JSON list of C-alpha atoms in Angstrom, two decimals:
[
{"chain": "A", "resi": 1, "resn": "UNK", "atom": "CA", "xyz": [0.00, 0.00, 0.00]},
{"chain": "A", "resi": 2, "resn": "UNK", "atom": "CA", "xyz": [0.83, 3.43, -0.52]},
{"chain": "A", "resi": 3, "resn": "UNK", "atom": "CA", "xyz": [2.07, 5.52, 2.31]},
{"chain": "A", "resi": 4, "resn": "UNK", "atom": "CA", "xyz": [4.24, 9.21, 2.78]},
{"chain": "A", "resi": 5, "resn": "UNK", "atom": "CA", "xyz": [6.38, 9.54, 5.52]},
{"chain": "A", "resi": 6, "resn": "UNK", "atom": "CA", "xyz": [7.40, 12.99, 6.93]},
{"chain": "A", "resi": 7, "resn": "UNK", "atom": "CA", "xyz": [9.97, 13.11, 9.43]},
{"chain": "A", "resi": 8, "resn": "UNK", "atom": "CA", "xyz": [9.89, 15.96, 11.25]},
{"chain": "A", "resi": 9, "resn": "UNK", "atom": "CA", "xyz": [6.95, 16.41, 13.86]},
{"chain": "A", "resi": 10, "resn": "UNK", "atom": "CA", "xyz": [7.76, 20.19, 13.58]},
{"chain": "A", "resi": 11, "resn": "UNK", "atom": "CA", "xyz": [10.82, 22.68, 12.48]},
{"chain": "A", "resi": 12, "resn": "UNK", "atom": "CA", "xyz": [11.96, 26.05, 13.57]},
{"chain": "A", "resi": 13, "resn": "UNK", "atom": "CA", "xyz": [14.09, 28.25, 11.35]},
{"chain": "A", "resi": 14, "resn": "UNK", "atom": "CA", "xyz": [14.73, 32.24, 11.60]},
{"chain": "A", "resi": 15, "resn": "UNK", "atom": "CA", "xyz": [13.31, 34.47, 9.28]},
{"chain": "A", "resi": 16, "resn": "UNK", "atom": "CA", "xyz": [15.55, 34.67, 6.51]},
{"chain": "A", "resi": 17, "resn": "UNK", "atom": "CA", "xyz": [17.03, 31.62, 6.74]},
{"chain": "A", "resi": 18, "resn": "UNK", "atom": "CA", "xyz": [16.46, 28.66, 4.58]},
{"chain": "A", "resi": 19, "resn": "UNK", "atom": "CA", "xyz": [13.91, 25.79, 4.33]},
{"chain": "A", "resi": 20, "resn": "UNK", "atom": "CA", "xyz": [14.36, 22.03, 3.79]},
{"chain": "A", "resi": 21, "resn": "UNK", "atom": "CA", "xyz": [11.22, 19.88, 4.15]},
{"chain": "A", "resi": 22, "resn": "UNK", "atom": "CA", "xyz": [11.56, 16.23, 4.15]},
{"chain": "A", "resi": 23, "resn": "UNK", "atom": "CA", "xyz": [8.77, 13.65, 2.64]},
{"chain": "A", "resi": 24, "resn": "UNK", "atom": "CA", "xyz": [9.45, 9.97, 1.32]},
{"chain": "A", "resi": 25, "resn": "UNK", "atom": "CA", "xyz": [6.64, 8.00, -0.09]},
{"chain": "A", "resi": 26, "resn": "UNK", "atom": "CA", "xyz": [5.92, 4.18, -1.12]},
{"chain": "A", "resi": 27, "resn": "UNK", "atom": "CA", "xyz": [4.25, 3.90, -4.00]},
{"chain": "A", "resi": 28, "resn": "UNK", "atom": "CA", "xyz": [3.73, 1.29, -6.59]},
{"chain": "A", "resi": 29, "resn": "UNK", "atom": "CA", "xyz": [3.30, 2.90, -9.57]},
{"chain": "A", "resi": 30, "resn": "UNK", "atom": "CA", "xyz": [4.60, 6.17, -11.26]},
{"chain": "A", "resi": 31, "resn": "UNK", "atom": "CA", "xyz": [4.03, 8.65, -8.17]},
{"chain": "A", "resi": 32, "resn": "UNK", "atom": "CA", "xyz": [2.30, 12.02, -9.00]},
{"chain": "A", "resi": 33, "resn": "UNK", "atom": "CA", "xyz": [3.85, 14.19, -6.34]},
{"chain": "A", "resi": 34, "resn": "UNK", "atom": "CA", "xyz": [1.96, 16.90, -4.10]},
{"chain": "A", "resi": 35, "resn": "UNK", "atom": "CA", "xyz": [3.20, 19.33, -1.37]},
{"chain": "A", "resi": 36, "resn": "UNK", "atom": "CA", "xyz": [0.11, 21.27, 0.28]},
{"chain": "A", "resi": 37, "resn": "UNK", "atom": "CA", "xyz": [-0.05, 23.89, 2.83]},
{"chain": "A", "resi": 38, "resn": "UNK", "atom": "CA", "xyz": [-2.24, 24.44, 5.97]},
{"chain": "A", "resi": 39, "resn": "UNK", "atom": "CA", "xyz": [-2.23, 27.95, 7.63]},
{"chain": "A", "resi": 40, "resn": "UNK", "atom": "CA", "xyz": [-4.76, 27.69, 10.98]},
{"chain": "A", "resi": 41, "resn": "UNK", "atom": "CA", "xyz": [-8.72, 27.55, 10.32]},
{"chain": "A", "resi": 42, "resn": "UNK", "atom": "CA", "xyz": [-7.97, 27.16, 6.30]},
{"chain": "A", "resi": 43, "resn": "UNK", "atom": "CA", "xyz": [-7.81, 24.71, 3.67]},
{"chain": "A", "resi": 44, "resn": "UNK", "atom": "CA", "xyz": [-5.06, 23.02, 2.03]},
{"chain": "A", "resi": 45, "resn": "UNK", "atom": "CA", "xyz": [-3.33, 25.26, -0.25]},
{"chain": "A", "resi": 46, "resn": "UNK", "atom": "CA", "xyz": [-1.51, 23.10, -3.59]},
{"chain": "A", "resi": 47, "resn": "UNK", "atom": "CA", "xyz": [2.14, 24.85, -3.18]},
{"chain": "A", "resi": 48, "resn": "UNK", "atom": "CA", "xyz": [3.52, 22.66, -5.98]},
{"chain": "A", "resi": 49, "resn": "UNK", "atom": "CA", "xyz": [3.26, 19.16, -7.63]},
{"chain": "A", "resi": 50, "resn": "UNK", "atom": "CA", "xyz": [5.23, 16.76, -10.06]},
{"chain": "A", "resi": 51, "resn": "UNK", "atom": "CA", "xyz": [3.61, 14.54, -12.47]},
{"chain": "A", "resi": 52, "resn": "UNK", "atom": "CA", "xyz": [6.68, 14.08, -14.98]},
{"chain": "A", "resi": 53, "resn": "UNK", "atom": "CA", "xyz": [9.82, 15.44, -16.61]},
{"chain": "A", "resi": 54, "resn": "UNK", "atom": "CA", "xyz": [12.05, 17.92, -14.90]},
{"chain": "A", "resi": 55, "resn": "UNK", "atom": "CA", "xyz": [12.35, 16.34, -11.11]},
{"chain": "A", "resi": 56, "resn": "UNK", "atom": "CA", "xyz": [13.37, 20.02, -10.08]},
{"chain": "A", "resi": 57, "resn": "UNK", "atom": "CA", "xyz": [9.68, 21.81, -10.02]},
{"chain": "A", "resi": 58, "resn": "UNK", "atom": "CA", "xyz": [8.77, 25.59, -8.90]},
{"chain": "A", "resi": 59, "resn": "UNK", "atom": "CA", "xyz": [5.55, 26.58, -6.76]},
{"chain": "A", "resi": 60, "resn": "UNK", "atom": "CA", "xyz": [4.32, 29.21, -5.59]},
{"chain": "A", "resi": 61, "resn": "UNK", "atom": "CA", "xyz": [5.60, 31.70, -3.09]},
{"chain": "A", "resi": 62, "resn": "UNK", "atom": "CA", "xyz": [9.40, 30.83, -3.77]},
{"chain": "A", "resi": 63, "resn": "UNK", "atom": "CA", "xyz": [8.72, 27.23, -2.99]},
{"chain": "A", "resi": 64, "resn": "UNK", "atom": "CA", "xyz": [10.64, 24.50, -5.50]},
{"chain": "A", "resi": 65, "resn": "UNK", "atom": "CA", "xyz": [10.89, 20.35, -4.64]},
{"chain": "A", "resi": 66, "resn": "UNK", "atom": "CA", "xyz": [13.10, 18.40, -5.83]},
{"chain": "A", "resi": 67, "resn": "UNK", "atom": "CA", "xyz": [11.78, 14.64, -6.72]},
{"chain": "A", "resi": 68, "resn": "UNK", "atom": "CA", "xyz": [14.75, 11.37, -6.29]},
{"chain": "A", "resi": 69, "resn": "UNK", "atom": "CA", "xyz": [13.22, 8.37, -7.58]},
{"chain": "A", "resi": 70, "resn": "UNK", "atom": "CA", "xyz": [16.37, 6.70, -6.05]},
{"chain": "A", "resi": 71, "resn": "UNK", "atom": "CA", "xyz": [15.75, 8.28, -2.81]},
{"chain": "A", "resi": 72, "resn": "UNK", "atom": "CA", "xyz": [11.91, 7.89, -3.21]},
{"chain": "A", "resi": 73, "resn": "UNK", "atom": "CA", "xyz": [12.17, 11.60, -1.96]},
{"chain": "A", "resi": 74, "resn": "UNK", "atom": "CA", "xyz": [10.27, 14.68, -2.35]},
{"chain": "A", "resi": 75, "resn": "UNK", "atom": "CA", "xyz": [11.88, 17.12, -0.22]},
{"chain": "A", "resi": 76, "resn": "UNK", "atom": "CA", "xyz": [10.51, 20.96, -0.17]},
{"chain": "A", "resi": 77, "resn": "UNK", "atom": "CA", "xyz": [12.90, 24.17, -0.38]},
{"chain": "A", "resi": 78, "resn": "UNK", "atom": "CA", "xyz": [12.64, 27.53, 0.07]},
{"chain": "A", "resi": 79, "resn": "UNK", "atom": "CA", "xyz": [15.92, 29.75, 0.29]},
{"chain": "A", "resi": 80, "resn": "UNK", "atom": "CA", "xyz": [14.55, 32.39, 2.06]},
{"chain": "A", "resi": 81, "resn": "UNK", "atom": "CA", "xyz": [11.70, 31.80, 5.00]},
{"chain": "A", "resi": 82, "resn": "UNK", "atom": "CA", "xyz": [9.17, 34.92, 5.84]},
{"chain": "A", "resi": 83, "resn": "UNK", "atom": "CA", "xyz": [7.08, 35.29, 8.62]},
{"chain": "A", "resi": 84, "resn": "UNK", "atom": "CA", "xyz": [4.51, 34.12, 6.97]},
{"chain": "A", "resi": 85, "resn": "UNK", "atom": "CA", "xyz": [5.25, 30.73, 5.92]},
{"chain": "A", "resi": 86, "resn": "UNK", "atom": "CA", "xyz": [4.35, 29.82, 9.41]},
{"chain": "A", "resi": 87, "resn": "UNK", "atom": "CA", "xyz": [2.33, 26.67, 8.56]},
{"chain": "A", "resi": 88, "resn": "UNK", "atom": "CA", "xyz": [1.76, 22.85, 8.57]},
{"chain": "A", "resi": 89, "resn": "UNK", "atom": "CA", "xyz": [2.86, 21.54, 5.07]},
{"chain": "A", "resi": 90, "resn": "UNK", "atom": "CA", "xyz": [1.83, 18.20, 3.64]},
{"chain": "A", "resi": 91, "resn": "UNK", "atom": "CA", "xyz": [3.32, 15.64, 1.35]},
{"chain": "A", "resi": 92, "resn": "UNK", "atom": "CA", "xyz": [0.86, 13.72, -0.59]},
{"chain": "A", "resi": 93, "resn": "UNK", "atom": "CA", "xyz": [0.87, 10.97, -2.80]},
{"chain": "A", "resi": 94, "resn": "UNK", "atom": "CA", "xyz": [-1.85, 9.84, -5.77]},
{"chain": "A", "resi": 95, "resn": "UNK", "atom": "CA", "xyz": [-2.21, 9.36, -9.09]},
{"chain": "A", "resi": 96, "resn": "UNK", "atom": "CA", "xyz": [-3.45, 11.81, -12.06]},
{"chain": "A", "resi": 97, "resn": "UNK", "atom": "CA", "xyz": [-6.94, 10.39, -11.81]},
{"chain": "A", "resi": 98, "resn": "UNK", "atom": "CA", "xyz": [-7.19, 11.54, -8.38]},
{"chain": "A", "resi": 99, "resn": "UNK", "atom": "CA", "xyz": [-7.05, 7.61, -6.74]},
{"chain": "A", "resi": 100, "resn": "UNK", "atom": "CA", "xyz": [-5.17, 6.46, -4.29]},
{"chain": "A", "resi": 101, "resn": "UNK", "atom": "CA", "xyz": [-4.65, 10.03, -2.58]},
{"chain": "A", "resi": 102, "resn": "UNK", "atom": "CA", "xyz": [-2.22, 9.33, 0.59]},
{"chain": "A", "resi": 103, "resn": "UNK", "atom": "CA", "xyz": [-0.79, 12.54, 2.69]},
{"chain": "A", "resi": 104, "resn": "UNK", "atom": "CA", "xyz": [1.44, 12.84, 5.22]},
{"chain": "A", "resi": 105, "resn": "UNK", "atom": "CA", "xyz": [1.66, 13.27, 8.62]},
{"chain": "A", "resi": 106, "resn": "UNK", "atom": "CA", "xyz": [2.77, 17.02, 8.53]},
{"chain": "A", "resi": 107, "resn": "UNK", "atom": "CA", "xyz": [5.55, 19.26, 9.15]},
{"chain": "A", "resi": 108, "resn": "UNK", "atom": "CA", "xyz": [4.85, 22.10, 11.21]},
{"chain": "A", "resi": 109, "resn": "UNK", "atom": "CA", "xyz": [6.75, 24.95, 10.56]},
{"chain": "A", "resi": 110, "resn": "UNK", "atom": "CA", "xyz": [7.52, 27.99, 12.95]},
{"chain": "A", "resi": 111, "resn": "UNK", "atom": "CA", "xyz": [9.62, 31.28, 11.96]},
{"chain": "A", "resi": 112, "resn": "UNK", "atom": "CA", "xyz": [11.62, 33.06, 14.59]},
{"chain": "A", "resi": 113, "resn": "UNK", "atom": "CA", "xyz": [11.49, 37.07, 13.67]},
{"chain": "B", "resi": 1, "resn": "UNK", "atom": "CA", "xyz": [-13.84, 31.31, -9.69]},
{"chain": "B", "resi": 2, "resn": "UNK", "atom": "CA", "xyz": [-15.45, 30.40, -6.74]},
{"chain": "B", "resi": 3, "resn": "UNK", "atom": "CA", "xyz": [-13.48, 27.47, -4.86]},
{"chain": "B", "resi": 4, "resn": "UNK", "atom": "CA", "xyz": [-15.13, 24.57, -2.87]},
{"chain": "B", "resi": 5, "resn": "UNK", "atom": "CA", "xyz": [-17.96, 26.32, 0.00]},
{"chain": "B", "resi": 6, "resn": "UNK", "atom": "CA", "xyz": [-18.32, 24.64, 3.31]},
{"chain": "B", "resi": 7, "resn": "UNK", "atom": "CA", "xyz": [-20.79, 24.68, 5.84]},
{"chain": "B", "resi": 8, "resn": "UNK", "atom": "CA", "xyz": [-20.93, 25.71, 8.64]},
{"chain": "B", "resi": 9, "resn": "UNK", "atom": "CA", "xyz": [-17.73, 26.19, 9.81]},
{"chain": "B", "resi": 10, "resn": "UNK", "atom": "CA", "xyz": [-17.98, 25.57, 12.79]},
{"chain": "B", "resi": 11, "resn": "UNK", "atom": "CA", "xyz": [-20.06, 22.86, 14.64]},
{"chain": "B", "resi": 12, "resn": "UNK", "atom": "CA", "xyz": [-20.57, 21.68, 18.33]},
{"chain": "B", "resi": 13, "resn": "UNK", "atom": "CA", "xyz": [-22.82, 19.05, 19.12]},
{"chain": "B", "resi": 14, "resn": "UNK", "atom": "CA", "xyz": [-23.45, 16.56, 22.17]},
{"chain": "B", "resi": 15, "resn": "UNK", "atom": "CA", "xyz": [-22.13, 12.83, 21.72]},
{"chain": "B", "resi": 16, "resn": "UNK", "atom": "CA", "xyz": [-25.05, 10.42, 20.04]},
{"chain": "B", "resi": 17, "resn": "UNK", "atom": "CA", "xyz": [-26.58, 13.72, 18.28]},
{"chain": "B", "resi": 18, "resn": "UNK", "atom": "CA", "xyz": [-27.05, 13.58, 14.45]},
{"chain": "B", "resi": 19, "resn": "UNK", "atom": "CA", "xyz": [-24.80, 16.01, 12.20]},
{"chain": "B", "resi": 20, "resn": "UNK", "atom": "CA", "xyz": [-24.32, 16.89, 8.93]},
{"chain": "B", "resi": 21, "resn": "UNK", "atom": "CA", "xyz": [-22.11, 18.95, 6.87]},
{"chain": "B", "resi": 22, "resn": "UNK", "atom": "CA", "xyz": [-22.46, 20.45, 3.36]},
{"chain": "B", "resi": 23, "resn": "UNK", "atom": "CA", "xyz": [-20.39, 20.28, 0.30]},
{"chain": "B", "resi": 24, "resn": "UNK", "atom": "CA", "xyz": [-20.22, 22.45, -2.72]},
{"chain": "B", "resi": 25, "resn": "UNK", "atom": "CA", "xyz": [-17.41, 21.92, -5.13]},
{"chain": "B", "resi": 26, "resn": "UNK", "atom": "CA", "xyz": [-16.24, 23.75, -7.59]},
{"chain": "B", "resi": 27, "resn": "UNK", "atom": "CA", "xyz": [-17.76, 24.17, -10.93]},
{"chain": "B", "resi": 28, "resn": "UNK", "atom": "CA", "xyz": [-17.26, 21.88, -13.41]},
{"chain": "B", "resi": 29, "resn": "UNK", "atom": "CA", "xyz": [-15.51, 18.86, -11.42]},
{"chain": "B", "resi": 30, "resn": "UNK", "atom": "CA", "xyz": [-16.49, 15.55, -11.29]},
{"chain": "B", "resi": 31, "resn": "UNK", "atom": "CA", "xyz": [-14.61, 13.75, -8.32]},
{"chain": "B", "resi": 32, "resn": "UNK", "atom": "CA", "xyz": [-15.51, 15.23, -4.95]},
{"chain": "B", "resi": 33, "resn": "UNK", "atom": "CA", "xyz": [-13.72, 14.07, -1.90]},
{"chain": "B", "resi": 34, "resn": "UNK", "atom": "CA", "xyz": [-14.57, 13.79, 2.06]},
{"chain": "B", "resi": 35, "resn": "UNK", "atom": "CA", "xyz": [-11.95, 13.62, 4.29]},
{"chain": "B", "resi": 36, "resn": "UNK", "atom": "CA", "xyz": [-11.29, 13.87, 8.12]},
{"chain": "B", "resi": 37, "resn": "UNK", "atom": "CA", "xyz": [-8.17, 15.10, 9.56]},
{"chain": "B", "resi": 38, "resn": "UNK", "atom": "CA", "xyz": [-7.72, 14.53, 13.08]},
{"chain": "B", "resi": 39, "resn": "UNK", "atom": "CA", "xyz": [-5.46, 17.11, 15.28]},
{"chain": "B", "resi": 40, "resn": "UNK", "atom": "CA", "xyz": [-1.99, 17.03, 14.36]},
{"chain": "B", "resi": 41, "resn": "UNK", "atom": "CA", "xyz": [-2.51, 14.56, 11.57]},
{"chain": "B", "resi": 42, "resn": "UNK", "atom": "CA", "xyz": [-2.98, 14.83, 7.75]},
{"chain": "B", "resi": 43, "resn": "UNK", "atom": "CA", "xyz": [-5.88, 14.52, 5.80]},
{"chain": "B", "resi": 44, "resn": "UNK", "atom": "CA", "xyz": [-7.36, 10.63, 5.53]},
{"chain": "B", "resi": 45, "resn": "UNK", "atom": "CA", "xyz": [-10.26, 9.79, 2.97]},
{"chain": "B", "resi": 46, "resn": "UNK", "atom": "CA", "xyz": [-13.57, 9.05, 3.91]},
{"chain": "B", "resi": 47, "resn": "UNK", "atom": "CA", "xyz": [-15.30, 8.40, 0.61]},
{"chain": "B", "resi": 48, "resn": "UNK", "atom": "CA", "xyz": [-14.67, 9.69, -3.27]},
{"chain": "B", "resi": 49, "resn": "UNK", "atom": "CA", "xyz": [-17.44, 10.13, -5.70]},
{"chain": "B", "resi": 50, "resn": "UNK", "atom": "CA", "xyz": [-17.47, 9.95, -9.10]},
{"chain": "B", "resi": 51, "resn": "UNK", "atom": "CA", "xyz": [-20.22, 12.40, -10.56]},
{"chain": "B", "resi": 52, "resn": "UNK", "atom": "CA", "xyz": [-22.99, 10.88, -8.30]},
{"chain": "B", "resi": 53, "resn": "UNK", "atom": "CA", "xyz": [-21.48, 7.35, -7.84]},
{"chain": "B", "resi": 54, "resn": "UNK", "atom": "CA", "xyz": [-19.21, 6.61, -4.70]},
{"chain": "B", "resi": 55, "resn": "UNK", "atom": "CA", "xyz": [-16.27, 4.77, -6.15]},
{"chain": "B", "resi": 56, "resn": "UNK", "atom": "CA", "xyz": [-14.23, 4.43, -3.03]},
{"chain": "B", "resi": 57, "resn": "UNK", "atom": "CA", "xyz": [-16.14, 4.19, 0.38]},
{"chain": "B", "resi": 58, "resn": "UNK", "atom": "CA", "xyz": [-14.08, 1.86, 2.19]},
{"chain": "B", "resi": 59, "resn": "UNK", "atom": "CA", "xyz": [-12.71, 3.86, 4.50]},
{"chain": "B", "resi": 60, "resn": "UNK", "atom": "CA", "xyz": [-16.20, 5.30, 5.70]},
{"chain": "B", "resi": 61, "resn": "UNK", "atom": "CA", "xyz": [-17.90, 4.16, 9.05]},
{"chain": "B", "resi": 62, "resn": "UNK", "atom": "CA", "xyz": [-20.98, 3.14, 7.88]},
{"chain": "B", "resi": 63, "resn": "UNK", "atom": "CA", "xyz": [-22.54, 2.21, 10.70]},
{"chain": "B", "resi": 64, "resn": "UNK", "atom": "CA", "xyz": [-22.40, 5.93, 11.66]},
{"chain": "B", "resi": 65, "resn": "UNK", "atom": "CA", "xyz": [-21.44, 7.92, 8.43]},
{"chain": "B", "resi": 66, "resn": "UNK", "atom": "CA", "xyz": [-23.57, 8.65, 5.12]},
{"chain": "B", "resi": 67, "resn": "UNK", "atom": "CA", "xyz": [-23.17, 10.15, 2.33]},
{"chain": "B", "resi": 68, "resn": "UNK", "atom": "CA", "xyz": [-24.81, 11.36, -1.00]},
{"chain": "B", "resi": 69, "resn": "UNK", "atom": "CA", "xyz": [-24.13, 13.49, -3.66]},
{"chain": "B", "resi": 70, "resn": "UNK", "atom": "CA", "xyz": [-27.52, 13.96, -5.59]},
{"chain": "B", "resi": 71, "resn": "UNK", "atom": "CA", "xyz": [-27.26, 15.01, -9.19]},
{"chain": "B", "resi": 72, "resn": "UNK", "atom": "CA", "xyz": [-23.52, 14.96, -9.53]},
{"chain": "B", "resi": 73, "resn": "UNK", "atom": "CA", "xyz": [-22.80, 18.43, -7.66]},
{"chain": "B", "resi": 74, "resn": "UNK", "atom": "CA", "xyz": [-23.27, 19.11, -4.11]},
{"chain": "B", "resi": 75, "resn": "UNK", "atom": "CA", "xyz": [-22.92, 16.41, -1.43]},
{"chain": "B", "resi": 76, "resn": "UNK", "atom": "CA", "xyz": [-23.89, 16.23, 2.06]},
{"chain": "B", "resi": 77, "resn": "UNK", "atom": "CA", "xyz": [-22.01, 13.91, 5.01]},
{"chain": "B", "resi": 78, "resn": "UNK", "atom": "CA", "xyz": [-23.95, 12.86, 8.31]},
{"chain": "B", "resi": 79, "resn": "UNK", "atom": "CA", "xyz": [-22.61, 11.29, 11.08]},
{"chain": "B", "resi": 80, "resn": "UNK", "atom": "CA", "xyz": [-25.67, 9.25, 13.80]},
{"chain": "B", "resi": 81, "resn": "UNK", "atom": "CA", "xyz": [-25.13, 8.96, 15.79]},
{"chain": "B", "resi": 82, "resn": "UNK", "atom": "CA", "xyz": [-22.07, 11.35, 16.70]},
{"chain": "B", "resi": 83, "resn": "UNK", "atom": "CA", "xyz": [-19.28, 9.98, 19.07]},
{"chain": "B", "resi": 84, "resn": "UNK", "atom": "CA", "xyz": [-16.21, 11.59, 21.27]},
{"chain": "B", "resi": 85, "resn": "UNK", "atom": "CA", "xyz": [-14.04, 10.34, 18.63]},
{"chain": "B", "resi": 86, "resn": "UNK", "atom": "CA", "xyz": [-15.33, 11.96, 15.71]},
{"chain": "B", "resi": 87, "resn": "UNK", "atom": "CA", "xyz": [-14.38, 15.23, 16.61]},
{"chain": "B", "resi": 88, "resn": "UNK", "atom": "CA", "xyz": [-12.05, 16.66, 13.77]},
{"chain": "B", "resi": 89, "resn": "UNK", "atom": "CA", "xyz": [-12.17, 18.98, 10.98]},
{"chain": "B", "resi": 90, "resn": "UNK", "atom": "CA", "xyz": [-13.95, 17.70, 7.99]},
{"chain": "B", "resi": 91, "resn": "UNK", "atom": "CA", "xyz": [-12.69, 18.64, 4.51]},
{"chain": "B", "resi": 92, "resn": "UNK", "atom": "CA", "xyz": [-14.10, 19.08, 1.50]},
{"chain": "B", "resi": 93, "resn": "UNK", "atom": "CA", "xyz": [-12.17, 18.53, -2.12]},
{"chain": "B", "resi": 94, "resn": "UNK", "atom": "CA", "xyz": [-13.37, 18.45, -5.79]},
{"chain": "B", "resi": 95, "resn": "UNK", "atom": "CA", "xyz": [-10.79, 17.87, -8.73]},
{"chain": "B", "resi": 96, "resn": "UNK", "atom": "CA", "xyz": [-11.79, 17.57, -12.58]},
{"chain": "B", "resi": 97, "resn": "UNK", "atom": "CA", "xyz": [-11.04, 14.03, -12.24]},
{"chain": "B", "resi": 98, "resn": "UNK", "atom": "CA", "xyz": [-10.90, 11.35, -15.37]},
{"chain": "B", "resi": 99, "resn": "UNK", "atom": "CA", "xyz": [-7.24, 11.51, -16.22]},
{"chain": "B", "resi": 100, "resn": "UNK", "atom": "CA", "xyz": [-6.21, 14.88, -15.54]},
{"chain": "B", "resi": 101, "resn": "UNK", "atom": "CA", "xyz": [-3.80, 16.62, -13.40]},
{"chain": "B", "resi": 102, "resn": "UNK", "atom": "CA", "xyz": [-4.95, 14.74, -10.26]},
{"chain": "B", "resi": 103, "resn": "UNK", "atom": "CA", "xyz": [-4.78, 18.14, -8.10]},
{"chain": "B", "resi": 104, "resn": "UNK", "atom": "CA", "xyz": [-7.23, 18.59, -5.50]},
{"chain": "B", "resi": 105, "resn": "UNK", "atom": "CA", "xyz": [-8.84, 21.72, -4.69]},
{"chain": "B", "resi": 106, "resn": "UNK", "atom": "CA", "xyz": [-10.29, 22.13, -0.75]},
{"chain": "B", "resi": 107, "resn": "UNK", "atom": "CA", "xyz": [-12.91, 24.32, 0.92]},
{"chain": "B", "resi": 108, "resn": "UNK", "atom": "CA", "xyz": [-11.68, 25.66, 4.52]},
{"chain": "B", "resi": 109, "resn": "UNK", "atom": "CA", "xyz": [-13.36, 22.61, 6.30]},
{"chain": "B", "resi": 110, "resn": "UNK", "atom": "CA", "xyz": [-16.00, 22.21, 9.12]},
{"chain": "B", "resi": 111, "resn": "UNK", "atom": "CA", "xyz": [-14.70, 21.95, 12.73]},
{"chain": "B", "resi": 112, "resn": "UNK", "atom": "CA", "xyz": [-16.37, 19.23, 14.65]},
{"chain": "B", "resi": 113, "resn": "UNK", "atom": "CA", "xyz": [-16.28, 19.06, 18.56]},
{"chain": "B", "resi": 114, "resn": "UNK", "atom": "CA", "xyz": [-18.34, 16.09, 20.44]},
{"chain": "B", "resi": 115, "resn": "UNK", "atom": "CA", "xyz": [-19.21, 16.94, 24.07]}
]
């Protein structure tokens, strides 16, 4: 069975600084590759996802993930953290018709000003 | 474009009462989603329709849980009756579905709390 592994519970970094989110998935087929933000009392928020060719892809706000199919990684970057990417970010795992839709536990992420 | 409405937003309700929530995706997509994500956890699937059919409902508690989605569009979820446990936020998501991009769109969710 599918399944997405995140391994840290939560990370701190100072404002400014940079940004490395870890996610690893199982998966038996060709992943299609999601990272989602969660800012308090909203929705999920699709930063970025991979489906196919370049494994380095750009998001939104400065976000880019890198996919490793040796690694069966899908980390999330950012170079530079602001205040307000104070979040909880999801990894997610499915395929392009929407089936088999696994996410992650969560990272929580907190910015020191 | 409007994205996927909730409601309500909020709801508190006394263990073994009935509840439901409301789903309205957004236009034009087929596959609507129900999920429950428990504090601290991520998102896990409760059902998936397709149009009006549920395709996937095996992770739903059916002794407690329904769902429908009449005419393809709007679907509502009920829990009866309602126990501690099910208190969580309940989300929402609605994708074109049928072999494209796979990328779910959510609404904001509705918070449950159980007394």
């Amino acid at each position: 069975a599918q399944s997405v592994t995140q391994p840290d519970i939560h990370i701190t970094v100072s404002e400014g600084a940079s940004l490395e989110l870890r996610c690893n998935y199982s998966y038996g087929a060709t992943p299609y590759l999601f990272w989602y933000v969660q800012s308090p009392g909203q929705g999920l928020q699709l930063l970025l996802k991979y489906f196919s060719g370049d494994t380095l892809v750009q998001g939104i706000k400065g976000f880019e993930a890198e996919f490793k199919r040796s690694q069966s990684s899908f980390n999330l970057r950012k170079p530079s953290v602001h205040w307000s990417d104070a979040a909880e970010y999801f990894c997610a795992v499915g395929d392009n018709y929407g089936q088999n839709f696994v996410f992650g536990p969560g990272t929580r992420l907190s910015v020191l000003p | 474009e409007a994205g996927v409405v909730q409601s309500p937003r909020y709801k508190i309700i006394e263990k073994k009462q009935p509840v439901a929530f409301w789903c309205n995706p957004i236009s034009g997509h087929n596959t609507l989603y129900w999920y429950r994500q428990n504090l601290g956890q991520g998102p896990e699937l409760l059902i998936r329709y397709e149009n009006e059919e549920a395709v996937d409902d095996s992770q739903l508690p059916k002794d407690r849980f329904s769902a429908e989605r009449l005419k393809g569009v709007d679907s509502t979820l009920k829990i009866q009756p309602a126990e501690l446990g099910d208190s969580a936020v309940y989300l929402c998501a609605s994708s074109l579905g049928g072999g494209g991009s796979g990328e779910q769109f959510f609404g904001p969710g509705t918070r449950l709390t159980v007394l």
